[in-house]
JSON list of C-alpha atoms and ligand atoms in Angstrom, two decimals:
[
{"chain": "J", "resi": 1, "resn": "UNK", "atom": "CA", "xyz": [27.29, 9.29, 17.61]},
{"chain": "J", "resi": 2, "resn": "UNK", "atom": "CA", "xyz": [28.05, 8.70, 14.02]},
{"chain": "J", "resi": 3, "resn": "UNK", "atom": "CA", "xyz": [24.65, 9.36, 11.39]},
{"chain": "J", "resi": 4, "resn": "UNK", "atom": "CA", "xyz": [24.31, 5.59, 11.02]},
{"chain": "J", "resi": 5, "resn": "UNK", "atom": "CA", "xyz": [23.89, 5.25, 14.44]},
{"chain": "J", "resi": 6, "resn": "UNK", "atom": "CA", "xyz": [21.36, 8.04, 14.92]},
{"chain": "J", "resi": 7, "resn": "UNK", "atom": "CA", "xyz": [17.60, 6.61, 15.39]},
{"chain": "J", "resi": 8, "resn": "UNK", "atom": "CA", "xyz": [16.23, 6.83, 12.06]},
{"chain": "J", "resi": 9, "resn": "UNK", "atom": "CA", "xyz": [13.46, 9.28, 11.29]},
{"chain": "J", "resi": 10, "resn": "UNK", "atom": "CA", "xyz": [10.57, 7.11, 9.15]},
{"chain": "J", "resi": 11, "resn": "UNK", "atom": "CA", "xyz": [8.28, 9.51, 7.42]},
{"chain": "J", "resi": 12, "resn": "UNK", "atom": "CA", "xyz": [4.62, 9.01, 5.40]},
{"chain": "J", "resi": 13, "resn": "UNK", "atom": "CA", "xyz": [5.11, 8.88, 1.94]},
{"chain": "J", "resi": 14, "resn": "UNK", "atom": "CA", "xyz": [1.65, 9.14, -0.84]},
{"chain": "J", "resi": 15, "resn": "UNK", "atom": "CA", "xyz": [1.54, 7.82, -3.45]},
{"chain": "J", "resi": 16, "resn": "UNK", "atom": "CA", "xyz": [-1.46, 8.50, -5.66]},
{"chain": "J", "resi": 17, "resn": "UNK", "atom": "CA", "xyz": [-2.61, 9.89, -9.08]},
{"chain": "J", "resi": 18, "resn": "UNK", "atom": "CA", "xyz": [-4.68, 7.49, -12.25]},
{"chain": "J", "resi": 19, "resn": "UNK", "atom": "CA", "xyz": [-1.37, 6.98, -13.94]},
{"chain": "J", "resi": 20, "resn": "UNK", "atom": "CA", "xyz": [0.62, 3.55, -13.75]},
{"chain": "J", "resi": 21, "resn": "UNK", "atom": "CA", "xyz": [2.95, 3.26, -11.14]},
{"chain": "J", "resi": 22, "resn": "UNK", "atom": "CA", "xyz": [1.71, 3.66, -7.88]},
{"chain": "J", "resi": 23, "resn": "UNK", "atom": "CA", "xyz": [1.82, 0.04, -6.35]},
{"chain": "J", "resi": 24, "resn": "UNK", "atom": "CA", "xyz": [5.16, -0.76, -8.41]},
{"chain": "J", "resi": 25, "resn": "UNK", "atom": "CA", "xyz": [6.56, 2.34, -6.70]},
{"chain": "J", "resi": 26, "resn": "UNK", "atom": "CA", "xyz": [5.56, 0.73, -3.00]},
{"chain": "J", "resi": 27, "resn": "UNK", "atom": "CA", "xyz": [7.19, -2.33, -3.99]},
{"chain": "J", "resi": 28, "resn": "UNK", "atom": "CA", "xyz": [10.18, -0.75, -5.60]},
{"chain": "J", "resi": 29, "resn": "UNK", "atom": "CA", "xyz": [10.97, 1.16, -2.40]},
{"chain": "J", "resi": 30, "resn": "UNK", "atom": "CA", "xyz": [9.99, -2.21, -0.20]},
{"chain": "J", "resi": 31, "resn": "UNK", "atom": "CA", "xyz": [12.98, -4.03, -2.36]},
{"chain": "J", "resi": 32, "resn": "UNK", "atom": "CA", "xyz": [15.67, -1.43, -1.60]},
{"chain": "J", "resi": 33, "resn": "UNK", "atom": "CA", "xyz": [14.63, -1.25, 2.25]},
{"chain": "J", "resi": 34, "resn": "UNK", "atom": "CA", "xyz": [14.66, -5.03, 2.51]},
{"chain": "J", "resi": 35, "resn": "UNK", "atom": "CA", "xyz": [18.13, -4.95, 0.77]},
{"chain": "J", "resi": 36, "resn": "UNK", "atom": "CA", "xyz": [19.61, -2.56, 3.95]},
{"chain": "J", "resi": 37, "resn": "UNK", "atom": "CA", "xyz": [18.05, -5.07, 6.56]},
{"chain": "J", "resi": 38, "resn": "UNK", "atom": "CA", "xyz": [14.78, -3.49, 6.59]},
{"chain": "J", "resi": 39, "resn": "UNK", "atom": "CA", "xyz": [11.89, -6.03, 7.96]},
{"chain": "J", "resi": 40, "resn": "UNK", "atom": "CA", "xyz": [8.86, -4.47, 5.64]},
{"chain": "J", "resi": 41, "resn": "UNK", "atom": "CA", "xyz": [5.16, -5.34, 5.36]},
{"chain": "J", "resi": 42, "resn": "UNK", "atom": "CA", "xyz": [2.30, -4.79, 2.75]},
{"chain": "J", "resi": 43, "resn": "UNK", "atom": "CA", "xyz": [-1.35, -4.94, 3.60]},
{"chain": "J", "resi": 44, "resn": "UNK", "atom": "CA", "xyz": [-3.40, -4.39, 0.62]},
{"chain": "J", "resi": 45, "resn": "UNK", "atom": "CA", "xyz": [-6.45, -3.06, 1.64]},
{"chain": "J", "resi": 46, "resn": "UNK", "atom": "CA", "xyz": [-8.04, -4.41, -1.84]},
{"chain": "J", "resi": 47, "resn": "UNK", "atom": "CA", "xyz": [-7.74, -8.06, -2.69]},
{"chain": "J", "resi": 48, "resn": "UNK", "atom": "CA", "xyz": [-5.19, -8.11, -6.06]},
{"chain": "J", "resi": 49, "resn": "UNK", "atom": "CA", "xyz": [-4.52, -11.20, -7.80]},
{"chain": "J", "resi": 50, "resn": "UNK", "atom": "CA", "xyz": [-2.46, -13.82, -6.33]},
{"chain": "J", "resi": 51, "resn": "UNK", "atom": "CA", "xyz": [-1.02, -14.79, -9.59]},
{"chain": "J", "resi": 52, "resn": "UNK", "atom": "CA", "xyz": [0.29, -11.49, -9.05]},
{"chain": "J", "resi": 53, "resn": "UNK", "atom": "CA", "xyz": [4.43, -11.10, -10.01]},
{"chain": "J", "resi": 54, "resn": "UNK", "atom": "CA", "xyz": [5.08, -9.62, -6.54]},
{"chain": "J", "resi": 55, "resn": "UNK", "atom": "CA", "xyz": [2.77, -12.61, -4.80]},
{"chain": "J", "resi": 56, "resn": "UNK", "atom": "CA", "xyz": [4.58, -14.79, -6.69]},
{"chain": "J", "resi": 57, "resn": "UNK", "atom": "CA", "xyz": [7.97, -13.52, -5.88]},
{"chain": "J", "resi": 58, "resn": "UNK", "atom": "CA", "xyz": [7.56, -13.33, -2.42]},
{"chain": "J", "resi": 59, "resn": "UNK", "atom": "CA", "xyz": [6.42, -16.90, -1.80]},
{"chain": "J", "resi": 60, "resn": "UNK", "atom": "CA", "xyz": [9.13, -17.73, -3.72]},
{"chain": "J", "resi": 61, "resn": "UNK", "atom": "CA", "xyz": [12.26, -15.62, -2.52]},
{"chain": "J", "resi": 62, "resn": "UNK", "atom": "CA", "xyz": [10.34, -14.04, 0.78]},
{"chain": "J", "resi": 63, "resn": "UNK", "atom": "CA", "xyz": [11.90, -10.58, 0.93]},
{"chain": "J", "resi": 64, "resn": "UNK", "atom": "CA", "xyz": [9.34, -9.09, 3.20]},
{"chain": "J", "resi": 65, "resn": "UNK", "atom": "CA", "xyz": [5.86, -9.85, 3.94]},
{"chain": "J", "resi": 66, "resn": "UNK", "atom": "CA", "xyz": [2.12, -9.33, 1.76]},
{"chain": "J", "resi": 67, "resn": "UNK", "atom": "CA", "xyz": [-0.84, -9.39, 3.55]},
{"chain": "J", "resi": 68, "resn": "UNK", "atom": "CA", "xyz": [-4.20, -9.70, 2.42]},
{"chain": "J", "resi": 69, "resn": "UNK", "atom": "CA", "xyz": [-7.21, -9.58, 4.08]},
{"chain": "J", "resi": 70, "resn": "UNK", "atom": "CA", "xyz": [-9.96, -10.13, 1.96]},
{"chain": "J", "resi": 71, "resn": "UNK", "atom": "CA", "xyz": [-10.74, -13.53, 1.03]},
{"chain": "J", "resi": 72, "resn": "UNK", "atom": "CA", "xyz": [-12.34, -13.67, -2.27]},
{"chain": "J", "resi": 73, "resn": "UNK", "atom": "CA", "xyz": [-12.12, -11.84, -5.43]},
{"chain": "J", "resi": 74, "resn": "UNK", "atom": "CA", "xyz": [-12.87, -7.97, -4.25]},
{"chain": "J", "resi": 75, "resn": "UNK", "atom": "CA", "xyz": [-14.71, -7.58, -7.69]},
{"chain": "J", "resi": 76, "resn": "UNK", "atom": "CA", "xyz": [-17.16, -9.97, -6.96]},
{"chain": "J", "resi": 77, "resn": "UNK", "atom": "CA", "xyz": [-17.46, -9.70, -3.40]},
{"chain": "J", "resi": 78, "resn": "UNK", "atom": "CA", "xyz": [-20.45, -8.38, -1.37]},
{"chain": "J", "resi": 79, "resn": "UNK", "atom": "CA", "xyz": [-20.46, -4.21, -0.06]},
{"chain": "J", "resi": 80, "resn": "UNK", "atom": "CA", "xyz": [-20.66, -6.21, 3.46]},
{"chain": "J", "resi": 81, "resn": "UNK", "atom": "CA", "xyz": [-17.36, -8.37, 2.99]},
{"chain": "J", "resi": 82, "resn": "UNK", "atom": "CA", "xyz": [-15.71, -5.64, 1.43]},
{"chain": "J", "resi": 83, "resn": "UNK", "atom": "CA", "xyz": [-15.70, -3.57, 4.03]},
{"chain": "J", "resi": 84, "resn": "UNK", "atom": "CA", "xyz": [-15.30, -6.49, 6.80]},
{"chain": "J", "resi": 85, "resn": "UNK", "atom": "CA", "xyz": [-11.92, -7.15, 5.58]},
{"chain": "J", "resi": 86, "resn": "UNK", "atom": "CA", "xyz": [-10.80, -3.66, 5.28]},
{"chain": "J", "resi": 87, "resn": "UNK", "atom": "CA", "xyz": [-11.95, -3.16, 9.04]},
{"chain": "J", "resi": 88, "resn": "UNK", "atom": "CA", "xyz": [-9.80, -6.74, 9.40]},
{"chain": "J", "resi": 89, "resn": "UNK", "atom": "CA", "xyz": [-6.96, -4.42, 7.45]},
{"chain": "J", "resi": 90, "resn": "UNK", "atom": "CA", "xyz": [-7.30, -1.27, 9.34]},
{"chain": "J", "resi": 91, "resn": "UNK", "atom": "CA", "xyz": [-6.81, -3.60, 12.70]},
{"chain": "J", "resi": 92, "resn": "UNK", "atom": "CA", "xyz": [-3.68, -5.24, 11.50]},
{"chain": "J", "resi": 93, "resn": "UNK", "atom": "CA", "xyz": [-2.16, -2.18, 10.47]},
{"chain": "J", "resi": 94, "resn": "UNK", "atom": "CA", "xyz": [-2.33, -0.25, 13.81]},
{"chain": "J", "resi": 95, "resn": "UNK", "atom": "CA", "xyz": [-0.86, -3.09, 15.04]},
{"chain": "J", "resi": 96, "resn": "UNK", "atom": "CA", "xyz": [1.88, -3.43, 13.31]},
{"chain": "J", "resi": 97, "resn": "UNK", "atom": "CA", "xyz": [2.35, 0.05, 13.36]},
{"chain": "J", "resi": 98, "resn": "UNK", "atom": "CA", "xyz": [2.11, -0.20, 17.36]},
{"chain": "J", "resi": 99, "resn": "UNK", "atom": "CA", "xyz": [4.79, -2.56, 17.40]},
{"chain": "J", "resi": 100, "resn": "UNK", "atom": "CA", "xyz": [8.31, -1.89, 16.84]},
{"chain": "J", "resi": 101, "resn": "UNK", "atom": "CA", "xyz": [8.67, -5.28, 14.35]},
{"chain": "J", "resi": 102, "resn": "UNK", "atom": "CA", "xyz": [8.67, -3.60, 11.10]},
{"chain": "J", "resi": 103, "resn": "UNK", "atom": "CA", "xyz": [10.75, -0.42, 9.81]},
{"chain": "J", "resi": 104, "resn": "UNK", "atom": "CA", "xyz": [8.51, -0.11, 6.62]},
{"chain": "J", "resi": 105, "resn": "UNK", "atom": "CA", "xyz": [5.01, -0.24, 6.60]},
{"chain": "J", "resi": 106, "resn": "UNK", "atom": "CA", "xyz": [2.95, -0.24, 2.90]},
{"chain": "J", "resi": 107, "resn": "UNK", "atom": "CA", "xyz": [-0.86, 0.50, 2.94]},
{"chain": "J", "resi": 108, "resn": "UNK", "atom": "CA", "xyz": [-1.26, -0.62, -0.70]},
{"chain": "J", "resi": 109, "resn": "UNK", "atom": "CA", "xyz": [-4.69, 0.73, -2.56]},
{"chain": "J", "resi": 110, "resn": "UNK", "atom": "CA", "xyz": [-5.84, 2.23, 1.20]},
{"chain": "J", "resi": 111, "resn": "UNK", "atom": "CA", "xyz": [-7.13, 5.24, -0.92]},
{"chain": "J", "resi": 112, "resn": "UNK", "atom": "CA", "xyz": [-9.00, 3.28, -2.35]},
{"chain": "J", "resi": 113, "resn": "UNK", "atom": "CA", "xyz": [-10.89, 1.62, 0.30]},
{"chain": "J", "resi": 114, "resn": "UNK", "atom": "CA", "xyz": [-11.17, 4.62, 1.50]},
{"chain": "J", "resi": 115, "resn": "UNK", "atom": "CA", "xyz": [-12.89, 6.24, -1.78]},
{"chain": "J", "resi": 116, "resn": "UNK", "atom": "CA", "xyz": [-15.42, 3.51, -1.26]},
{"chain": "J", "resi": 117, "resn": "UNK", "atom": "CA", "xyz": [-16.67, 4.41, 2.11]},
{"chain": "J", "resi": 118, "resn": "UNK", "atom": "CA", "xyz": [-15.20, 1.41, 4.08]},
{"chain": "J", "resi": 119, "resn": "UNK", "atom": "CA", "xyz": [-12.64, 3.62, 5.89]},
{"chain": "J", "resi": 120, "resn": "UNK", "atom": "CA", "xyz": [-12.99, 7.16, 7.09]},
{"chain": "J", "resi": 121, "resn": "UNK", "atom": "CA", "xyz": [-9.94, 9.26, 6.39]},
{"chain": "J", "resi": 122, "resn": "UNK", "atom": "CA", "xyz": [-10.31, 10.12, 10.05]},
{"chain": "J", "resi": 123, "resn": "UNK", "atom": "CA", "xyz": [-9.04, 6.81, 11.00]},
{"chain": "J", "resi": 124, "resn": "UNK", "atom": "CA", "xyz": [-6.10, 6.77, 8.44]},
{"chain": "J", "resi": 125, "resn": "UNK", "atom": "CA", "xyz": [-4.88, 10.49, 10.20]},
{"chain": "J", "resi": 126, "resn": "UNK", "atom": "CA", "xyz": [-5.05, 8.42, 13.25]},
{"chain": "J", "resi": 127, "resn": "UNK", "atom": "CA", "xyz": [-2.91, 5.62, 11.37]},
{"chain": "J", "resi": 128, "resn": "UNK", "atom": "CA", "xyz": [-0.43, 8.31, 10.32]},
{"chain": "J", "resi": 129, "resn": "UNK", "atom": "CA", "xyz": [-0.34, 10.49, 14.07]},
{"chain": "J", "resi": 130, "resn": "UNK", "atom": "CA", "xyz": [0.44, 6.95, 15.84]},
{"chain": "J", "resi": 131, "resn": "UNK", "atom": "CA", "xyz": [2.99, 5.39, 13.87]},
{"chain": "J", "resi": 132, "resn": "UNK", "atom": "CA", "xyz": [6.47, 4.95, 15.95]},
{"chain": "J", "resi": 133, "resn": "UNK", "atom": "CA", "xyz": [8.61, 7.39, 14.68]},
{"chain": "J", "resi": 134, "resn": "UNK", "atom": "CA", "xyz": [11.30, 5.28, 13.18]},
{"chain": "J", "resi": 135, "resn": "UNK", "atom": "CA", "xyz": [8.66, 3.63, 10.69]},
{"chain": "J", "resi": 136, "resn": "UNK", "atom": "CA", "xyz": [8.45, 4.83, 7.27]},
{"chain": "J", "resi": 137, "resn": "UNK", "atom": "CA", "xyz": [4.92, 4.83, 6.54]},
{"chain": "J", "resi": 138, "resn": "UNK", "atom": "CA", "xyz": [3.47, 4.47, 2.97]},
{"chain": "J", "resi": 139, "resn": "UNK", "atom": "CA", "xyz": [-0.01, 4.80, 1.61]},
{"chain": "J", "resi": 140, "resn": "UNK", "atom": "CA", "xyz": [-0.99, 4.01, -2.29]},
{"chain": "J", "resi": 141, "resn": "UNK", "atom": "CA", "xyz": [-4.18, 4.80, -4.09]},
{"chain": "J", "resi": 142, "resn": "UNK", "atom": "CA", "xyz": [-6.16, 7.02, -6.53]},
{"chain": "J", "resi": 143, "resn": "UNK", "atom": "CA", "xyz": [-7.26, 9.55, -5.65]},
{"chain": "J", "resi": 144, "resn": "UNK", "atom": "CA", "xyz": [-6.00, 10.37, -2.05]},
{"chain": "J", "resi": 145, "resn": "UNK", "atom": "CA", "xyz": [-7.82, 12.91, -0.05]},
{"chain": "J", "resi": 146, "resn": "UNK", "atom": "CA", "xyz": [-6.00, 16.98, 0.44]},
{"chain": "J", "resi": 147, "resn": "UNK", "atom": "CA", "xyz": [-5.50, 16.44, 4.31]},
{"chain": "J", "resi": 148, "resn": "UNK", "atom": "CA", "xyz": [-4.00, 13.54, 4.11]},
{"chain": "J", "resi": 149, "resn": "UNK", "atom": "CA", "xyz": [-1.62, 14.77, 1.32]},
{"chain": "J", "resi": 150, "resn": "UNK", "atom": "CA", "xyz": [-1.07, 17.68, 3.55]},
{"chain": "J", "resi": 151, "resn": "UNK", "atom": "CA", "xyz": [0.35, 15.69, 6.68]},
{"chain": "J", "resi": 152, "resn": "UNK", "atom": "CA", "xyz": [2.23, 13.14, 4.37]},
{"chain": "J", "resi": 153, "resn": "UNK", "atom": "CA", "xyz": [5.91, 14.49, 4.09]},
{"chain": "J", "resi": 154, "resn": "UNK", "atom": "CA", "xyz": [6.40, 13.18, 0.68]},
{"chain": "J", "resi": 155, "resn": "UNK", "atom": "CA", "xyz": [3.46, 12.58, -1.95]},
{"chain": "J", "resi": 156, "resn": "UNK", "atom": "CA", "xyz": [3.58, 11.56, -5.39]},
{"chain": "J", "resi": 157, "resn": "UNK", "atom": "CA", "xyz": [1.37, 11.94, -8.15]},
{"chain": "J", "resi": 158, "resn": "UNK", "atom": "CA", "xyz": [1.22, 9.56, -10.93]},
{"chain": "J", "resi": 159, "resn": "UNK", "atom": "CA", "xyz": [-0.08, 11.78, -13.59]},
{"chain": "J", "resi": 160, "resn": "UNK", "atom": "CA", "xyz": [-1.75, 9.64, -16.75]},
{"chain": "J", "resi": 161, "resn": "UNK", "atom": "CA", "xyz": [-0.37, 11.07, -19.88]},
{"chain": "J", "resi": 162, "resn": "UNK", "atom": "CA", "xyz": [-0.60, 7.56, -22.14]},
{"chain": "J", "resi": 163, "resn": "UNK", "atom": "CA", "xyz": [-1.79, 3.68, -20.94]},
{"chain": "J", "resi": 164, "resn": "UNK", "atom": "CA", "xyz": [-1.87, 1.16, -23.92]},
{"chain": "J", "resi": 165, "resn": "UNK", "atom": "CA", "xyz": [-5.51, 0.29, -21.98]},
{"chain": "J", "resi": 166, "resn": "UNK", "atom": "CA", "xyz": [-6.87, 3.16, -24.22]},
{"chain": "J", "resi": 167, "resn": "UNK", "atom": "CA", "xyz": [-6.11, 1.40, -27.84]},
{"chain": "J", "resi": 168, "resn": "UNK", "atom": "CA", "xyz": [-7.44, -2.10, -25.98]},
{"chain": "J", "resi": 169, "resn": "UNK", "atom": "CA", "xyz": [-4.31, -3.28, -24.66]},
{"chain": "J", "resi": 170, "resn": "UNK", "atom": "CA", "xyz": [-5.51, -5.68, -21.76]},
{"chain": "J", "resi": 171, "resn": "UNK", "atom": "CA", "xyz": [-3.25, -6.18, -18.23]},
{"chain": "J", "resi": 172, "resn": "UNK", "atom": "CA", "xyz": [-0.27, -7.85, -19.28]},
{"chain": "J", "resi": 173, "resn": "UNK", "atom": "CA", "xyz": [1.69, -10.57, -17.35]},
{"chain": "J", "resi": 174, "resn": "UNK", "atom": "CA", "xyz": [4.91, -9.32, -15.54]},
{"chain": "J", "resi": 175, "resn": "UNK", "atom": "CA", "xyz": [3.96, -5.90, -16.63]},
{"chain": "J", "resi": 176, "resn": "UNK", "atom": "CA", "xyz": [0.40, -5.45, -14.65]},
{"chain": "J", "resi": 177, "resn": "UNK", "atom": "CA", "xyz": [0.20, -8.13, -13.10]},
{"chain": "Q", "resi": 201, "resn": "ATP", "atom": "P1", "xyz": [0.94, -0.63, -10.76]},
{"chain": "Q", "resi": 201, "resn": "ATP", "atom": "O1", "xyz": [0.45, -1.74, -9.85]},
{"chain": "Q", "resi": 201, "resn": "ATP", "atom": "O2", "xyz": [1.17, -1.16, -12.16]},
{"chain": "Q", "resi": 201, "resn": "ATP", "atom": "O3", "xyz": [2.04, 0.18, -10.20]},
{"chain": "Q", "resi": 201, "resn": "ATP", "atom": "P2", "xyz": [-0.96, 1.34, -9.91]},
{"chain": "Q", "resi": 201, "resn": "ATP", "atom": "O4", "xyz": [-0.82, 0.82, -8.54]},
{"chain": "Q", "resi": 201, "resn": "ATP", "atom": "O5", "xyz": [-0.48, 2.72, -10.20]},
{"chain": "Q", "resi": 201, "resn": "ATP", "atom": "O6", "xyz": [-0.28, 0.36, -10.95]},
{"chain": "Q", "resi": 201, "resn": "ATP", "atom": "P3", "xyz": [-3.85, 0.96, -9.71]},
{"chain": "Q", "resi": 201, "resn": "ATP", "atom": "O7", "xyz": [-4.68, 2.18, -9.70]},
{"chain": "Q", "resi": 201, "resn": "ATP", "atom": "O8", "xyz": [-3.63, 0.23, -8.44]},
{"chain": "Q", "resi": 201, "resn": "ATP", "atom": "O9", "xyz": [-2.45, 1.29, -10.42]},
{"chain": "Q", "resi": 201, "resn": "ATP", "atom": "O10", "xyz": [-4.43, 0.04, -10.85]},
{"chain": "Q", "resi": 201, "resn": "ATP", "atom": "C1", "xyz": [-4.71, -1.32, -10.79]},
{"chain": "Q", "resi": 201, "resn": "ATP", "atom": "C2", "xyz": [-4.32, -2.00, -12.10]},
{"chain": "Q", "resi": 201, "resn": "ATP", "atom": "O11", "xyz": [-4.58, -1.18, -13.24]},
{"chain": "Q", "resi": 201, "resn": "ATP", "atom": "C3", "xyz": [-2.84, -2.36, -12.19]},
{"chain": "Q", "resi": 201, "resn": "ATP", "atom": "O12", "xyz": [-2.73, -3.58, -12.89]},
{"chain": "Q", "resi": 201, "resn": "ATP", "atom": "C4", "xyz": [-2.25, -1.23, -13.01]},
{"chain": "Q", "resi": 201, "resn": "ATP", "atom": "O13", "xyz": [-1.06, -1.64, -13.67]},
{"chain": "Q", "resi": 201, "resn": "ATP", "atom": "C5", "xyz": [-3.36, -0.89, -13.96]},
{"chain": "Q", "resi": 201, "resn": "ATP", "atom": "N1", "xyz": [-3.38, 0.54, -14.29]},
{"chain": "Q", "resi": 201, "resn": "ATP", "atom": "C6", "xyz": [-2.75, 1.55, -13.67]},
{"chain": "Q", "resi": 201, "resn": "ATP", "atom": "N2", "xyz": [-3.03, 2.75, -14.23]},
{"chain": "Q", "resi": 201, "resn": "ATP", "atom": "C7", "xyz": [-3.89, 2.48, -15.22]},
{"chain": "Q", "resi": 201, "resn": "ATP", "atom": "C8", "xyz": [-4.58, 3.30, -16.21]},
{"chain": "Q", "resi": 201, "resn": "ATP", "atom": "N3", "xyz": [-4.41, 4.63, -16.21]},
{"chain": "Q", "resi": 201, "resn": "ATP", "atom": "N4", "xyz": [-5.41, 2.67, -17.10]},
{"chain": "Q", "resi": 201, "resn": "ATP", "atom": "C9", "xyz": [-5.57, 1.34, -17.07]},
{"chain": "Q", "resi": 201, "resn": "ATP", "atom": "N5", "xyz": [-4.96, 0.50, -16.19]},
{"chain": "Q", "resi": 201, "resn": "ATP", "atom": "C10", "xyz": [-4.12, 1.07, -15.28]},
{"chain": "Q", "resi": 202, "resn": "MG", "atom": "MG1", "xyz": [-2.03, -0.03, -7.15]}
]
């Protein structure tokens, strides 16, 4: 059997840290799988913008999919909603990491819902220990908990050493957003 005919081996990748990068990182890597024939997935676990370039792009050019759960604008909405749609989140992820349909699964910002208390780390170690083994697994945030760094076999930090936020510079079009 020649190595692109072995089984691939999908692994859990972190990405995490309060510098810039984390979610462009996720969608980076979702690009260049797509480009081999990959069938990849996002579920953000926190409501961005759907004015969003990636939203955008994807309705226009759909590369792979975006999910969101949350309906509403997740700054606004109530503690209850909040974690409603994560729950909605955590539901659709195990099942698409049940199923054999995608080859790259992205948890965008599920560090964060977890930071807020809507999701127990417990249950994303469950995530991670059930996965099918050829799916590469990825999960973004701030501030991502030891254990789950410890499992991961790759994490990243984004270490903050400059954002043009701190002389006022607000989210910029194409750039943040
Ligand atoms: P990006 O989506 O640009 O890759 P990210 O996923 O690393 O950023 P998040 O923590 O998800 O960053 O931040 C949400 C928003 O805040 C994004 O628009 C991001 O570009 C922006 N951002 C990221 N890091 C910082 C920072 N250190 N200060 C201010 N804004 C930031
Ligand atoms: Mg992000």
């Amino acid at each position: 059997m020649s190595d692109t005919d072995a089984p691939r081996r999908g692994l859990v990748h972190v990405y995490t840290g309060d510098g810039k990068g984390k979610t462009t990182a996720a969608l980076g890597l979702a690009l260049r799988a797509a480009g081999q024939g990959f069938k990849v997935i996002i579920i953000q676990f926190v409501k961005s913008n759907p004015n969003c370039g990636e939203h955008l792009f994807v309705s226009n050019y759909h590369p792979f999919e975006i999910v969101q759960l949350a309906e509403g604008d997740s700054f606004t909405m109530a503690e209850e909603d909040l974690r409603q749609a994560t729950r909605k989140a955590l539901t659709r992820a195990e099942e698409v990491l049940r199923s054999d349909e995608y080859q790259m699964v992205i948890l965008d910002e599920i560090f964060v819902a977890l930071n807020r208390g809507w999701l127990d780390s417990s249950e994303v170690i469950d995530l991670m220990s059930k996965k099918s083994d050829s799916v590469e697994l990825i999960l973004t945030g701030r501030k991502a908990p030891m254990e789950i760094v410890r499992l991961a076999d790759l994490a990243t930090e984004m270490l903050m050493i400059k954002h043009p936020f701190s002389k006022g510079i607000k989210a910029r079009k194409g750039i943040e957003y």
